[in-house]
Structures are given as C-alpha cells and as structure tokens.
C-alpha cells in the first residue's frame, strides 16, 4: 500500500470520526432538557 494512499485513507477516516463526534454532540445538546 503506497504511503500516499495510506495517509489519504487515514485522513478520510479522521474526517468521518470528527463528523460523527460533531453530530453526536449536537444531538446530546439538542436532547438536553430545556432545549425542546
């Protein structure tokens, strides 16, 4: 596996993880009592 492909794969993985974290944080904040 070429290094460039490996780093690209890791970058996309980190992007997905960050996106999931942001969504879960938003859901937690949104479902907190007093916000709806």
PDB file of N, CA and C in Angstrom:
ATOM      1  N   UNK A   1       0.852  -1.196   0.000  1.00  0.00           N
ATOM      2  CA  UNK A   1       0.000   0.000   0.000  1.00  0.00           C
ATOM      3  C   UNK A   1       0.891   1.251   0.000  1.00  0.00           C
ATOM      4  N   UNK A   2       0.766   2.076  -1.003  1.00  0.00           N
ATOM      5  CA  UNK A   2       1.583   3.288  -1.062  1.00  0.00           C
ATOM      6  C   UNK A   2       1.294   4.215   0.115  1.00  0.00           C
ATOM      7  N   UNK A   3       2.320   4.962   0.495  1.00  0.00           N
ATOM      8  CA  UNK A   3       2.177   5.850   1.655  1.00  0.00           C
ATOM      9  C   UNK A   3       1.099   6.903   1.412  1.00  0.00           C
ATOM     10  N   UNK A   4       1.054   7.431   0.186  1.00  0.00           N
ATOM     11  CA  UNK A   4       0.076   8.485  -0.115  1.00  0.00           C
ATOM     12  C   UNK A   4      -1.343   7.965   0.060  1.00  0.00           C
ATOM     13  N   UNK A   5      -1.586   6.741  -0.424  1.00  0.00           N
ATOM     14  CA  UNK A   5      -2.924   6.171  -0.303  1.00  0.00           C
ATOM     15  C   UNK A   5      -3.252   5.929   1.169  1.00  0.00           C
ATOM     16  N   UNK A   6      -2.244   5.495   1.925  1.00  0.00           N
ATOM     17  CA  UNK A   6      -2.462   5.221   3.348  1.00  0.00           C
ATOM     18  C   UNK A   6      -2.828   6.506   4.085  1.00  0.00           C
ATOM     19  N   UNK A   7      -2.084   7.584   3.816  1.00  0.00           N
ATOM     20  CA  UNK A   7      -2.372   8.839   4.508  1.00  0.00           C
ATOM     21  C   UNK A   7      -3.743   9.368   4.100  1.00  0.00           C
ATOM     22  N   UNK A   8      -4.103   9.228   2.839  1.00  0.00           N
ATOM     23  CA  UNK A   8      -5.423   9.670   2.399  1.00  0.00           C
ATOM     24  C   UNK A   8      -6.518   8.892   3.101  1.00  0.00           C
ATOM     25  N   UNK A   9      -6.290   7.583   3.275  1.00  0.00           N
ATOM     26  CA  UNK A   9      -7.270   6.749   3.958  1.00  0.00           C
ATOM     27  C   UNK A   9      -7.432   7.191   5.403  1.00  0.00           C
ATOM     28  N   UNK A  10      -6.305   7.466   6.061  1.00  0.00           N
ATOM     29  CA  UNK A  10      -6.354   7.909   7.461  1.00  0.00           C
ATOM     30  C   UNK A  10      -7.065   9.252   7.561  1.00  0.00           C
ATOM     31  N   UNK A  11      -6.791  10.144   6.622  1.00  0.00           N
ATOM     32  CA  UNK A  11      -7.431  11.460   6.658  1.00  0.00           C
ATOM     33  C   UNK A  11      -8.943  11.341   6.522  1.00  0.00           C
ATOM     34  N   UNK A  12      -9.398  10.519   5.583  1.00  0.00           N
ATOM     35  CA  UNK A  12     -10.842  10.346   5.401  1.00  0.00           C
ATOM     36  C   UNK A  12     -11.452   9.709   6.641  1.00  0.00           C
ATOM     37  N   UNK A  13     -10.723   8.778   7.263  1.00  0.00           N
ATOM     38  CA  UNK A  13     -11.228   8.128   8.472  1.00  0.00           C
ATOM     39  C   UNK A  13     -11.381   9.164   9.586  1.00  0.00           C
ATOM     40  N   UNK A  14     -10.362  10.009   9.755  1.00  0.00           N
ATOM     41  CA  UNK A  14     -10.431  11.033  10.796  1.00  0.00           C
ATOM     42  C   UNK A  14     -11.579  11.992  10.521  1.00  0.00           C
ATOM     43  N   UNK A  15     -11.791  12.313   9.243  1.00  0.00           N
ATOM     44  CA  UNK A  15     -12.889  13.213   8.890  1.00  0.00           C
ATOM     45  C   UNK A  15     -14.226  12.604   9.300  1.00  0.00           C
ATOM     46  N   UNK A  16     -14.400  11.309   9.025  1.00  0.00           N
ATOM     47  CA  UNK A  16     -15.645  10.636   9.393  1.00  0.00           C
ATOM     48  C   UNK A  16     -15.829  10.652  10.900  1.00  0.00           C
ATOM     49  N   UNK A  17     -14.748  10.375  11.626  1.00  0.00           N
ATOM     50  CA  UNK A  17     -14.842  10.348  13.091  1.00  0.00           C
ATOM     51  C   UNK A  17     -15.220  11.720  13.625  1.00  0.00           C
ATOM     52  N   UNK A  18     -14.588  12.762  13.106  1.00  0.00           N
ATOM     53  CA  UNK A  18     -14.909  14.115  13.554  1.00  0.00           C
ATOM     54  C   UNK A  18     -16.366  14.440  13.266  1.00  0.00           C
ATOM     55  N   UNK A  19     -16.844  14.040  12.081  1.00  0.00           N
ATOM     56  CA  UNK A  19     -18.226  14.312  11.713  1.00  0.00           C
ATOM     57  C   UNK A  19     -19.172  13.612  12.680  1.00  0.00           C
ATOM     58  N   UNK A  20     -18.877  12.343  12.992  1.00  0.00           N
ATOM     59  CA  UNK A  20     -19.732  11.605  13.918  1.00  0.00           C
ATOM     60  C   UNK A  20     -19.726  12.255  15.294  1.00  0.00           C
ATOM     61  N   UNK A  21     -18.548  12.695  15.745  1.00  0.00           N
ATOM     62  CA  UNK A  21     -18.465  13.353  17.042  1.00  0.00           C
ATOM     63  C   UNK A  21     -19.308  14.624  17.050  1.00  0.00           C
ATOM     64  N   UNK A  22     -19.217  15.420  15.991  1.00  0.00           N
ATOM     65  CA  UNK A  22     -19.967  16.666  15.923  1.00  0.00           C
ATOM     66  C   UNK A  22     -21.467  16.379  15.957  1.00  0.00           C
ATOM     67  N   UNK A  23     -21.902  15.368  15.197  1.00  0.00           N
ATOM     68  CA  UNK A  23     -23.329  15.034  15.149  1.00  0.00           C
ATOM     69  C   UNK A  23     -23.804  14.546  16.510  1.00  0.00           C
ATOM     70  N   UNK A  24     -23.030  13.673  17.149  1.00  0.00           N
ATOM     71  CA  UNK A  24     -23.443  13.146  18.454  1.00  0.00           C
ATOM     72  C   UNK A  24     -23.481  14.271  19.481  1.00  0.00           C
ATOM     73  N   UNK A  25     -22.499  15.179  19.454  1.00  0.00           N
ATOM     74  CA  UNK A  25     -22.508  16.306  20.379  1.00  0.00           C
ATOM     75  C   UNK A  25     -23.744  17.162  20.145  1.00  0.00           C
ATOM     76  N   UNK A  26     -24.082  17.412  18.884  1.00  0.00           N
ATOM     77  CA  UNK A  26     -25.244  18.228  18.566  1.00  0.00           C
ATOM     78  C   UNK A  26     -26.520  17.562  19.076  1.00  0.00           C
ATOM     79  N   UNK A  27     -26.622  16.228  18.896  1.00  0.00           N
ATOM     80  CA  UNK A  27     -27.806  15.501  19.345  1.00  0.00           C
ATOM     81  C   UNK A  27     -27.907  15.558  20.866  1.00  0.00           C
ATOM     82  N   UNK A  28     -26.771  15.386  21.548  1.00  0.00           N
ATOM     83  CA  UNK A  28     -26.786  15.434  23.017  1.00  0.00           C
ATOM     84  C   UNK A  28     -27.239  16.815  23.482  1.00  0.00           C
ATOM     85  N   UNK A  29     -26.704  17.863  22.866  1.00  0.00           N
ATOM     86  CA  UNK A  29     -27.093  19.216  23.252  1.00  0.00           C
ATOM     87  C   UNK A  29     -28.570  19.454  22.947  1.00  0.00           C
ATOM     88  N   UNK A  30     -29.029  18.947  21.817  1.00  0.00           N
ATOM     89  CA  UNK A  30     -30.397  19.183  21.388  1.00  0.00           C
ATOM     90  C   UNK A  30     -31.387  18.455  22.287  1.00  0.00           C
ATOM     91  N   UNK A  31     -31.010  17.238  22.754  1.00  0.00           N
ATOM     92  CA  UNK A  31     -31.931  16.446  23.563  1.00  0.00           C
ATOM     93  C   UNK A  31     -31.857  16.797  25.042  1.00  0.00           C
ATOM     94  N   UNK A  32     -30.986  17.717  25.406  1.00  0.00           N
ATOM     95  CA  UNK A  32     -30.875  18.101  26.806  1.00  0.00           C
ATOM     96  C   UNK A  32     -32.168  18.777  27.249  1.00  0.00           C
ATOM     97  N   UNK A  33     -32.643  18.489  28.460  1.00  0.00           N
ATOM     98  CA  UNK A  33     -33.888  19.109  28.947  1.00  0.00           C
ATOM     99  C   UNK A  33     -33.783  20.633  28.932  1.00  0.00           C
ATOM    100  N   UNK A  34     -34.847  21.270  28.474  1.00  0.00           N
ATOM    101  CA  UNK A  34     -34.852  22.713  28.404  1.00  0.00           C
ATOM    102  C   UNK A  34     -34.595  23.216  26.998  1.00  0.00           C
ATOM    103  N   UNK A  35     -34.227  22.326  26.080  1.00  0.00           N
ATOM    104  CA  UNK A  35     -33.970  22.722  24.696  1.00  0.00           C
ATOM    105  C   UNK A  35     -35.001  22.121  23.753  1.00  0.00           C
ATOM    106  N   UNK A  36     -36.115  21.623  24.293  1.00  0.00           N
ATOM    107  CA  UNK A  36     -37.107  21.048  23.391  1.00  0.00           C
ATOM    108  C   UNK A  36     -37.842  19.932  24.021  1.00  0.00           C
TER     109      UNK A  36
END
